[in-house]
mmCIF file of C-alpha atoms and ligand atoms in Angstrom:
data_model
loop_
_atom_site.group_PDB
_atom_site.id
_atom_site.type_symbol
_atom_site.label_atom_id
_atom_site.label_comp_id
_atom_site.label_asym_id
_atom_site.label_seq_id
_atom_site.Cartn_x
_atom_site.Cartn_y
_atom_site.Cartn_z
ATOM 1 C CA MET K 1 -9.823 0.872 -23.028
ATOM 2 C CA HIS K 2 -9.299 -1.692 -20.287
ATOM 3 C CA VAL K 3 -8.551 -5.278 -21.527
ATOM 4 C CA ARG K 4 -8.378 -8.173 -19.072
ATOM 5 C CA ILE K 5 -7.635 -11.602 -19.788
ATOM 6 C CA LEU K 6 -10.103 -13.632 -17.496
ATOM 7 C CA GLY K 7 -9.111 -17.070 -18.939
ATOM 8 C CA SER K 8 -5.868 -17.690 -20.965
ATOM 9 C CA ALA K 9 -6.300 -21.709 -21.594
ATOM 10 C CA ALA K 10 -8.135 -23.354 -24.270
ATOM 11 C CA GLY K 11 -11.005 -25.765 -23.910
ATOM 12 C CA GLY K 12 -10.336 -28.029 -20.813
ATOM 13 C CA GLY K 13 -8.257 -25.336 -18.872
ATOM 14 C CA LEU K 14 -5.002 -26.309 -16.996
ATOM 15 C CA PRO K 15 -5.093 -28.625 -15.434
ATOM 16 C CA GLN K 16 -7.743 -30.407 -17.661
ATOM 17 C CA TRP K 17 -9.807 -32.821 -15.591
ATOM 18 C CA ASN K 18 -8.978 -36.078 -17.346
ATOM 19 C CA CYS K 19 -5.459 -35.192 -18.410
ATOM 20 C CA GLY K 20 -2.242 -36.613 -17.133
ATOM 21 C CA CYS K 21 0.299 -34.608 -19.468
ATOM 22 C CA SER K 22 3.349 -33.189 -17.823
ATOM 23 C CA ASN K 23 1.797 -29.670 -17.416
ATOM 24 C CA CYS K 24 -1.401 -30.814 -16.052
ATOM 25 C CA ARG K 25 0.548 -32.853 -13.563
ATOM 26 C CA ALA K 26 2.838 -30.034 -12.828
ATOM 27 C CA ALA K 27 -0.099 -27.635 -12.068
ATOM 28 C CA ARG K 28 -2.011 -30.095 -9.854
ATOM 29 C CA ASP K 29 1.373 -30.661 -7.866
ATOM 30 C CA GLY K 30 1.592 -26.676 -7.416
ATOM 31 C CA SER K 31 4.561 -26.171 -9.556
ATOM 32 C CA PRO K 32 5.625 -22.510 -9.509
ATOM 33 C CA TYR K 33 6.382 -22.827 -13.316
ATOM 34 C CA VAL K 34 3.207 -24.309 -14.551
ATOM 35 C CA ARG K 35 0.418 -22.264 -13.232
ATOM 36 C CA PRO K 36 -3.296 -23.160 -13.442
ATOM 37 C CA ARG K 37 -5.404 -21.503 -15.884
ATOM 38 C CA THR K 38 -9.062 -21.126 -16.636
ATOM 39 C CA GLN K 39 -10.695 -21.187 -20.083
ATOM 40 C CA SER K 40 -10.537 -18.807 -22.914
ATOM 41 C CA SER K 41 -12.419 -15.275 -22.131
ATOM 42 C CA VAL K 42 -11.583 -11.598 -22.075
ATOM 43 C CA ALA K 43 -13.153 -8.811 -20.535
ATOM 44 C CA ILE K 44 -12.886 -5.210 -22.101
ATOM 45 C CA SER K 45 -14.118 -1.680 -21.091
ATOM 46 C CA ALA K 46 -13.919 1.742 -22.067
ATOM 47 C CA GLU K 47 -14.359 3.567 -18.755
ATOM 48 C CA GLY K 48 -13.648 0.578 -16.132
ATOM 49 C CA LYS K 49 -17.489 0.532 -15.508
ATOM 50 C CA TRP K 50 -19.497 -1.469 -17.885
ATOM 51 C CA TRP K 51 -17.678 -4.551 -19.281
ATOM 52 C CA PHE K 52 -18.263 -6.666 -22.359
ATOM 53 C CA LEU K 53 -16.971 -10.328 -22.087
ATOM 54 C CA LEU K 54 -15.287 -11.599 -25.337
ATOM 55 C CA ASN K 55 -16.605 -15.164 -25.169
ATOM 56 C CA VAL K 56 -18.015 -16.596 -22.083
ATOM 57 C CA SER K 57 -16.238 -19.764 -20.734
ATOM 58 C CA ALA K 58 -17.395 -22.480 -18.559
ATOM 59 C CA ASP K 59 -15.287 -20.838 -15.941
ATOM 60 C CA VAL K 60 -16.958 -17.600 -15.892
ATOM 61 C CA ARG K 61 -18.303 -18.113 -12.376
ATOM 62 C CA GLN K 62 -14.829 -18.308 -10.868
ATOM 63 C CA GLN K 63 -13.428 -15.571 -13.220
ATOM 64 C CA LEU K 64 -16.046 -12.983 -11.909
ATOM 65 C CA PHE K 65 -15.468 -14.124 -8.332
ATOM 66 C CA VAL K 66 -11.739 -13.009 -8.933
ATOM 67 C CA ASN K 67 -12.317 -10.124 -11.186
ATOM 68 C CA GLN K 68 -14.884 -8.411 -8.789
ATOM 69 C CA GLN K 69 -15.259 -5.187 -10.892
ATOM 70 C CA LEU K 70 -17.419 -7.138 -12.982
ATOM 71 C CA GLY K 71 -19.808 -8.068 -10.320
ATOM 72 C CA PRO K 72 -22.846 -6.075 -8.917
ATOM 73 C CA ALA K 73 -22.181 -2.392 -8.000
ATOM 74 C CA PRO K 74 -21.985 -1.816 -4.203
ATOM 75 C CA GLY K 75 -25.498 -1.567 -2.625
ATOM 76 C CA ASN K 76 -27.489 -3.512 -5.287
ATOM 77 C CA MET K 77 -29.327 -6.593 -4.441
ATOM 78 C CA ARG K 78 -28.945 -7.952 -7.893
ATOM 79 C CA GLY K 79 -27.077 -6.344 -10.650
ATOM 80 C CA THR K 80 -24.067 -6.781 -12.939
ATOM 81 C CA SER K 81 -21.286 -4.485 -14.582
ATOM 82 C CA ILE K 82 -21.567 -6.954 -17.704
ATOM 83 C CA ALA K 83 -23.265 -4.948 -20.523
ATOM 84 C CA GLY K 84 -22.723 -7.541 -23.246
ATOM 85 C CA CYS K 85 -21.078 -10.762 -24.435
ATOM 86 C CA VAL K 86 -19.407 -11.218 -27.912
ATOM 87 C CA LEU K 87 -18.818 -14.689 -29.046
ATOM 88 C CA THR K 88 -16.254 -15.449 -31.698
ATOM 89 C CA ASP K 89 -17.496 -18.750 -32.567
ATOM 90 C CA ALA K 90 -20.137 -21.550 -31.154
ATOM 91 C CA GLU K 91 -17.392 -23.558 -29.583
ATOM 92 C CA ILE K 92 -18.342 -25.181 -25.960
ATOM 93 C CA ASP K 93 -15.427 -23.681 -24.272
ATOM 94 C CA HIS K 94 -16.458 -20.000 -25.530
ATOM 95 C CA THR K 95 -20.260 -20.185 -25.072
ATOM 96 C CA SER K 96 -21.320 -22.798 -22.321
ATOM 97 C CA GLY K 97 -20.769 -19.875 -19.571
ATOM 98 C CA LEU K 98 -23.809 -18.171 -20.973
ATOM 99 C CA LEU K 99 -25.816 -20.716 -19.024
ATOM 100 C CA GLN K 100 -23.995 -19.893 -15.547
ATOM 101 C CA LEU K 101 -25.139 -16.398 -16.457
ATOM 102 C CA ARG K 102 -28.757 -17.157 -16.944
ATOM 103 C CA GLU K 103 -30.171 -15.341 -13.591
ATOM 104 C CA GLY K 104 -31.593 -11.939 -14.047
ATOM 105 C CA CYS K 105 -29.903 -8.725 -15.316
ATOM 106 C CA VAL K 106 -30.413 -7.666 -18.866
ATOM 107 C CA PHE K 107 -27.216 -7.624 -21.092
ATOM 108 C CA SER K 108 -26.871 -8.433 -24.958
ATOM 109 C CA ILE K 109 -25.173 -11.185 -26.781
ATOM 110 C CA LEU K 110 -23.624 -10.455 -30.115
ATOM 111 C CA SER K 111 -22.557 -13.320 -32.649
ATOM 112 C CA THR K 112 -22.723 -13.751 -36.222
ATOM 113 C CA PRO K 113 -26.009 -15.270 -37.485
ATOM 114 C CA LEU K 114 -24.360 -18.530 -38.094
ATOM 115 C CA VAL K 115 -23.299 -18.961 -34.563
ATOM 116 C CA ARG K 116 -26.652 -17.805 -33.423
ATOM 117 C CA ARG K 117 -28.415 -20.525 -35.297
ATOM 118 C CA TRP K 118 -25.961 -23.367 -34.064
ATOM 119 C CA LEU K 119 -26.662 -22.082 -30.504
ATOM 120 C CA ASN K 120 -30.339 -22.545 -31.379
ATOM 121 C CA ASP K 121 -30.251 -25.649 -33.348
ATOM 122 C CA TYR K 122 -27.494 -27.893 -31.876
ATOM 123 C CA PHE K 123 -26.430 -26.595 -28.368
ATOM 124 C CA PRO K 124 -29.635 -24.693 -27.636
ATOM 125 C CA ILE K 125 -28.063 -22.055 -25.276
ATOM 126 C CA GLY K 126 -30.250 -19.397 -27.082
ATOM 127 C CA PRO K 127 -33.668 -20.392 -26.120
ATOM 128 C CA ILE K 128 -32.647 -21.811 -22.735
ATOM 129 C CA VAL K 129 -31.197 -18.833 -21.510
ATOM 130 C CA SER K 130 -34.089 -16.585 -22.884
ATOM 131 C CA ALA K 131 -36.346 -18.553 -20.874
ATOM 132 C CA PHE K 132 -34.664 -17.314 -17.690
ATOM 133 C CA SER K 133 -34.174 -13.607 -18.733
ATOM 134 C CA ASP K 134 -34.150 -11.122 -21.439
ATOM 135 C CA ARG K 135 -31.116 -11.484 -23.560
ATOM 136 C CA PRO K 136 -31.234 -9.410 -26.543
ATOM 137 C CA TRP K 137 -29.180 -11.337 -29.360
ATOM 138 C CA LEU K 138 -27.731 -8.839 -31.868
ATOM 139 C CA GLU K 139 -26.017 -9.677 -35.152
ATOM 140 C CA LEU K 140 -22.316 -9.397 -35.501
ATOM 141 C CA PRO K 141 -21.795 -8.452 -39.127
ATOM 142 C CA LEU K 142 -18.644 -9.373 -41.052
ATOM 143 C CA GLU K 143 -16.297 -6.534 -42.061
ATOM 144 C CA ALA K 144 -18.686 -3.753 -40.735
ATOM 145 C CA SER K 145 -18.093 -1.733 -37.876
ATOM 146 C CA LEU K 146 -20.880 -1.718 -34.987
ATOM 147 C CA GLU K 147 -20.776 0.573 -31.930
ATOM 148 C CA LEU K 148 -21.422 -1.483 -28.736
ATOM 149 C CA THR K 149 -24.090 -0.177 -26.567
ATOM 150 C CA LEU K 150 -24.774 0.012 -22.812
ATOM 151 C CA PRO K 151 -28.032 -1.611 -21.465
ATOM 152 C CA ASP K 152 -29.687 1.870 -21.338
ATOM 153 C CA GLY K 153 -29.024 2.182 -25.194
ATOM 154 C CA THR K 154 -26.179 4.603 -24.835
ATOM 155 C CA PRO K 155 -22.998 4.181 -26.836
ATOM 156 C CA ALA K 156 -20.185 2.096 -24.814
ATOM 157 C CA GLY K 157 -17.370 4.122 -26.602
ATOM 158 C CA LEU K 158 -16.156 0.852 -28.150
ATOM 159 C CA GLU K 159 -16.433 0.068 -31.971
ATOM 160 C CA ILE K 160 -16.222 -3.511 -33.118
ATOM 161 C CA THR K 161 -15.402 -5.040 -36.504
ATOM 162 C CA ALA K 162 -15.532 -8.992 -36.853
ATOM 163 C CA PHE K 163 -13.582 -10.549 -39.487
ATOM 164 C CA GLU K 164 -13.430 -14.239 -40.664
ATOM 165 C CA THR K 165 -10.266 -16.127 -39.456
ATOM 166 C CA GLY K 166 -11.404 -19.508 -40.731
ATOM 167 C CA ARG K 167 -14.151 -21.848 -41.399
ATOM 168 C CA ASP K 168 -14.716 -24.559 -38.829
ATOM 169 C CA VAL K 169 -17.494 -26.444 -37.285
ATOM 170 C CA PRO K 170 -17.920 -27.515 -33.589
ATOM 171 C CA ARG K 171 -17.755 -31.296 -33.139
ATOM 172 C CA PHE K 172 -21.549 -31.052 -32.402
ATOM 173 C CA VAL K 173 -22.490 -29.370 -35.667
ATOM 174 C CA PRO K 174 -22.933 -31.782 -38.572
ATOM 175 C CA GLU K 175 -22.573 -29.297 -41.260
ATOM 176 C CA ASP K 176 -20.059 -28.492 -44.201
ATOM 177 C CA PRO K 177 -17.162 -26.459 -42.786
ATOM 178 C CA ARG K 178 -16.513 -24.833 -46.403
ATOM 179 C CA LYS K 179 -20.053 -23.238 -46.061
ATOM 180 C CA ALA K 180 -19.722 -21.998 -42.700
ATOM 181 C CA VAL K 181 -19.600 -18.311 -43.169
ATOM 182 C CA GLY K 182 -18.952 -16.422 -39.961
ATOM 183 C CA SER K 183 -18.333 -19.780 -37.990
ATOM 184 C CA VAL K 184 -14.912 -18.369 -36.550
ATOM 185 C CA VAL K 185 -14.120 -14.673 -36.474
ATOM 186 C CA GLY K 186 -11.703 -12.519 -34.986
ATOM 187 C CA LEU K 187 -12.472 -9.045 -33.346
ATOM 188 C CA ARG K 188 -10.927 -5.725 -33.982
ATOM 189 C CA ILE K 189 -12.081 -3.231 -31.289
ATOM 190 C CA ARG K 190 -11.441 0.542 -30.990
ATOM 191 C CA ASP K 191 -12.041 2.749 -28.340
ATOM 192 C CA THR K 192 -13.909 5.718 -29.911
ATOM 193 C CA ALA K 193 -12.440 8.206 -27.334
ATOM 194 C CA THR K 194 -8.687 7.246 -27.263
ATOM 195 C CA GLY K 195 -8.469 5.351 -30.589
ATOM 196 C CA GLY K 196 -6.550 2.573 -28.703
ATOM 197 C CA THR K 197 -7.130 -0.713 -30.776
ATOM 198 C CA LEU K 198 -7.434 -4.301 -29.683
ATOM 199 C CA VAL K 199 -7.400 -7.313 -32.199
ATOM 200 C CA TYR K 200 -8.692 -10.480 -30.261
ATOM 201 C CA ALA K 201 -8.127 -13.693 -32.302
ATOM 202 C CA PRO K 202 -8.455 -16.897 -30.375
ATOM 203 C CA GLY K 203 -9.140 -19.241 -33.248
ATOM 204 C CA VAL K 204 -6.871 -18.762 -36.335
ATOM 205 C CA PRO K 205 -6.087 -21.736 -38.479
ATOM 206 C CA ALA K 206 -3.301 -19.720 -40.638
ATOM 207 C CA ILE K 207 -1.891 -16.270 -40.856
ATOM 208 C CA ASP K 208 -3.877 -14.753 -43.908
ATOM 209 C CA SER K 209 -4.181 -11.439 -45.495
ATOM 210 C CA GLN K 210 -7.427 -10.725 -43.605
ATOM 211 C CA LEU K 211 -5.700 -11.010 -40.238
ATOM 212 C CA GLU K 212 -2.878 -8.802 -41.549
ATOM 213 C CA HIS K 213 -5.216 -6.201 -42.481
ATOM 214 C CA ALA K 214 -6.971 -6.563 -39.260
ATOM 215 C CA VAL K 215 -3.756 -6.135 -36.964
ATOM 216 C CA ASP K 216 -2.742 -2.986 -39.129
ATOM 217 C CA GLY K 217 -2.156 -0.058 -36.600
ATOM 218 C CA ALA K 218 -3.305 -2.066 -33.575
ATOM 219 C CA ASP K 219 -1.956 -1.590 -30.141
ATOM 220 C CA LEU K 220 -2.661 -4.914 -28.600
ATOM 221 C CA LEU K 221 -3.090 -8.316 -30.268
ATOM 222 C CA LEU K 222 -4.469 -11.305 -28.251
ATOM 223 C CA LEU K 223 -3.825 -14.292 -30.606
ATOM 224 C CA ASP K 224 -4.431 -17.909 -30.714
ATOM 225 C CA GLY K 225 -1.641 -19.981 -29.044
ATOM 226 C CA SER K 226 -3.344 -23.379 -28.796
ATOM 227 C CA PHE K 227 -0.488 -25.582 -29.816
ATOM 228 C CA TRP K 228 3.280 -25.197 -29.990
ATOM 229 C CA SER K 229 3.628 -27.397 -33.053
ATOM 230 C CA ASP K 230 1.401 -28.832 -35.751
ATOM 231 C CA GLU K 231 1.902 -32.566 -34.528
ATOM 232 C CA GLU K 232 1.530 -31.694 -30.948
ATOM 233 C CA PRO K 233 -2.095 -32.916 -30.524
ATOM 234 C CA ARG K 234 -1.142 -36.263 -32.234
ATOM 235 C CA GLN K 235 2.048 -36.678 -30.544
ATOM 236 C CA MET K 236 0.305 -36.203 -27.310
ATOM 237 C CA GLY K 237 -2.272 -38.900 -28.134
ATOM 238 C CA ILE K 238 -5.322 -36.532 -27.667
ATOM 239 C CA THR K 239 -6.558 -36.605 -31.106
ATOM 240 C CA ASP K 240 -5.538 -37.945 -34.720
ATOM 241 C CA ARG K 241 -5.839 -34.222 -36.012
ATOM 242 C CA THR K 242 -3.101 -31.819 -36.333
ATOM 243 C CA SER K 243 -3.259 -28.597 -34.886
ATOM 244 C CA GLN K 244 -4.191 -26.740 -38.167
ATOM 245 C CA ALA K 245 -6.833 -29.420 -38.946
ATOM 246 C CA MET K 246 -8.208 -28.343 -35.377
ATOM 247 C CA GLY K 247 -8.306 -24.583 -36.732
ATOM 248 C CA HIS K 248 -5.264 -23.456 -34.861
ATOM 249 C CA VAL K 249 -1.983 -22.301 -36.344
ATOM 250 C CA PRO K 250 0.757 -23.681 -34.525
ATOM 251 C CA VAL K 251 3.233 -21.382 -32.672
ATOM 252 C CA ASP K 252 6.436 -22.837 -33.842
ATOM 253 C CA GLY K 253 7.626 -23.621 -37.570
ATOM 254 C CA SER K 254 8.116 -21.665 -40.746
ATOM 255 C CA HIS K 255 4.199 -20.989 -41.194
ATOM 256 C CA GLY K 256 3.784 -20.687 -37.302
ATOM 257 C CA SER K 257 2.528 -17.830 -35.538
ATOM 258 C CA LEU K 258 5.611 -16.880 -33.611
ATOM 259 C CA GLU K 259 7.853 -16.019 -36.415
ATOM 260 C CA TRP K 260 5.146 -13.621 -37.955
ATOM 261 C CA LEU K 261 4.493 -12.095 -34.309
ATOM 262 C CA ALA K 262 8.265 -11.349 -33.710
ATOM 263 C CA LYS K 263 8.278 -9.157 -36.687
ATOM 264 C CA LEU K 264 4.809 -7.539 -36.373
ATOM 265 C CA PRO K 265 4.896 -3.863 -35.505
ATOM 266 C CA VAL K 266 2.087 -4.292 -32.827
ATOM 267 C CA PRO K 267 3.366 -2.937 -29.503
ATOM 268 C CA LYS K 268 1.810 -5.699 -27.360
ATOM 269 C CA ARG K 269 1.533 -9.249 -29.023
ATOM 270 C CA VAL K 270 0.108 -11.788 -26.229
ATOM 271 C CA TYR K 271 -0.813 -15.374 -26.654
ATOM 272 C CA VAL K 272 -4.339 -16.587 -25.337
ATOM 273 C CA HIS K 273 -6.422 -19.858 -25.805
ATOM 274 C CA MET K 274 -3.539 -22.085 -24.993
ATOM 275 C CA ASN K 275 -3.819 -25.703 -24.757
ATOM 276 C CA ASN K 276 -2.765 -27.370 -21.490
ATOM 277 C CA THR K 277 -0.318 -29.586 -23.496
ATOM 278 C CA ASN K 278 1.463 -26.699 -24.972
ATOM 279 C CA PRO K 279 5.206 -26.820 -23.680
ATOM 280 C CA MET K 280 5.529 -22.897 -23.793
ATOM 281 C CA LEU K 281 2.907 -22.883 -20.602
ATOM 282 C CA ASP K 282 5.983 -24.367 -18.639
ATOM 283 C CA GLU K 283 7.809 -21.167 -17.550
ATOM 284 C CA SER K 284 11.116 -23.103 -16.779
ATOM 285 C CA GLY K 285 11.207 -24.491 -20.364
ATOM 286 C CA PRO K 286 13.086 -23.400 -23.724
ATOM 287 C CA GLU K 287 9.823 -22.757 -25.495
ATOM 288 C CA HIS K 288 8.608 -20.165 -23.023
ATOM 289 C CA ALA K 289 11.975 -18.540 -23.239
ATOM 290 C CA ARG K 290 11.708 -18.480 -26.983
ATOM 291 C CA VAL K 291 8.528 -16.559 -26.891
ATOM 292 C CA GLN K 292 9.659 -14.175 -24.391
ATOM 293 C CA GLU K 293 13.016 -13.432 -26.355
ATOM 294 C CA SER K 294 10.644 -12.773 -29.578
ATOM 295 C CA GLY K 295 8.881 -9.958 -27.593
ATOM 296 C CA VAL K 296 5.808 -11.909 -27.372
ATOM 297 C CA GLN K 297 3.807 -12.517 -23.987
ATOM 298 C CA VAL K 298 2.428 -15.825 -22.854
ATOM 299 C CA GLY K 299 -0.794 -14.561 -21.424
ATOM 300 C CA MET K 300 -1.860 -15.251 -17.904
ATOM 301 C CA ASP K 301 -5.278 -15.104 -16.347
ATOM 302 C CA GLY K 302 -5.544 -11.664 -14.683
ATOM 303 C CA ASP K 303 -3.203 -9.875 -17.214
ATOM 304 C CA GLU K 304 -4.499 -6.330 -17.942
ATOM 305 C CA PHE K 305 -3.758 -3.955 -20.453
ATOM 306 C CA ILE K 306 -4.666 -0.347 -21.271
ATOM 307 C CA VAL K 307 -4.960 0.731 -24.872
HETATM 308 C C1 MLT W 1 -11.284 -25.554 -30.311
HETATM 309 O O1 MLT W 1 -10.770 -24.424 -29.733
HETATM 310 O O2 MLT W 1 -10.770 -26.026 -31.216
HETATM 311 C C2 MLT W 1 -12.607 -26.234 -29.593
HETATM 312 O O3 MLT W 1 -12.679 -25.318 -28.490
HETATM 313 C C3 MLT W 1 -12.227 -27.488 -29.307
HETATM 314 C C4 MLT W 1 -13.076 -28.060 -28.404
HETATM 315 O O4 MLT W 1 -13.157 -27.438 -27.249
HETATM 316 O O5 MLT W 1 -13.707 -29.080 -28.664
HETATM 317 MN MN1 MN W 2 -11.391 -23.533 -28.162
HETATM 318 ZN ZN1 ZN W 3 -2.916 -31.718 -19.902
#
């Protein structure tokens, strides 16, 4: 399976349009140590021809421009190599790119029933895109495997299982997070020919037994690296909520993800969905060095893995 990081930053990207943090300033100034990043999305393919997007960021147009293998096949007037899009939640950074992909070309969209309802009731991407073209919306069940299919109905060679990582509601959803079953999921995806397995979990409030189970035997883990510390969002003055209250386990600390990842027997462990304020995005800083010394990679747009 080919796994390509299209965008490694969390919502807002790096630099974020209205942000004056040191990372955003350095990225704007062209620093070689703080490289610009687009918003959270990954592309996967069994054979390198047909691709599935895992989340569709607002930057998808730019991401498809720099990853031309996802564009129309040569000689086609209109076409795409995108066979489907899988959504892990209903957040704007992970879903609004579907509006950019509204024109022509049939591909499927997969999400939990709850995410589908929210994208109908509160952020009506579902009805809007279906007014432009045929978008079969398929159910992504929890804890049950499903074989992804190509537009002609044949198997894509990828088997996907969604698991709950937490319960969280986007800011535009006026519903009780405790009842939000399927609001935020991780994906375990296995190449049916090679057995190569990816776990993609860009929204993880805490390392729990479901995640431990999902990563068992995986070859590659792409994990939520939103914030370095739990207090970072408050210290930076961007919100009054902690990282965990926002649904993101911090990297550092005794219950942080880095300590867990450092000992995890998954061959490739990579952070994605990193907020622009995260100090580990500065490649000249001590936090970046600590991540690398732990055997973990700070993911970058364009990184490709074969599993
Ligand atoms: C998140 O990852 O917590 C959300 O995307 C936040 C947001 O974009 O508002
Ligand atoms: Mn996000
Ligand atoms: Zn910033």
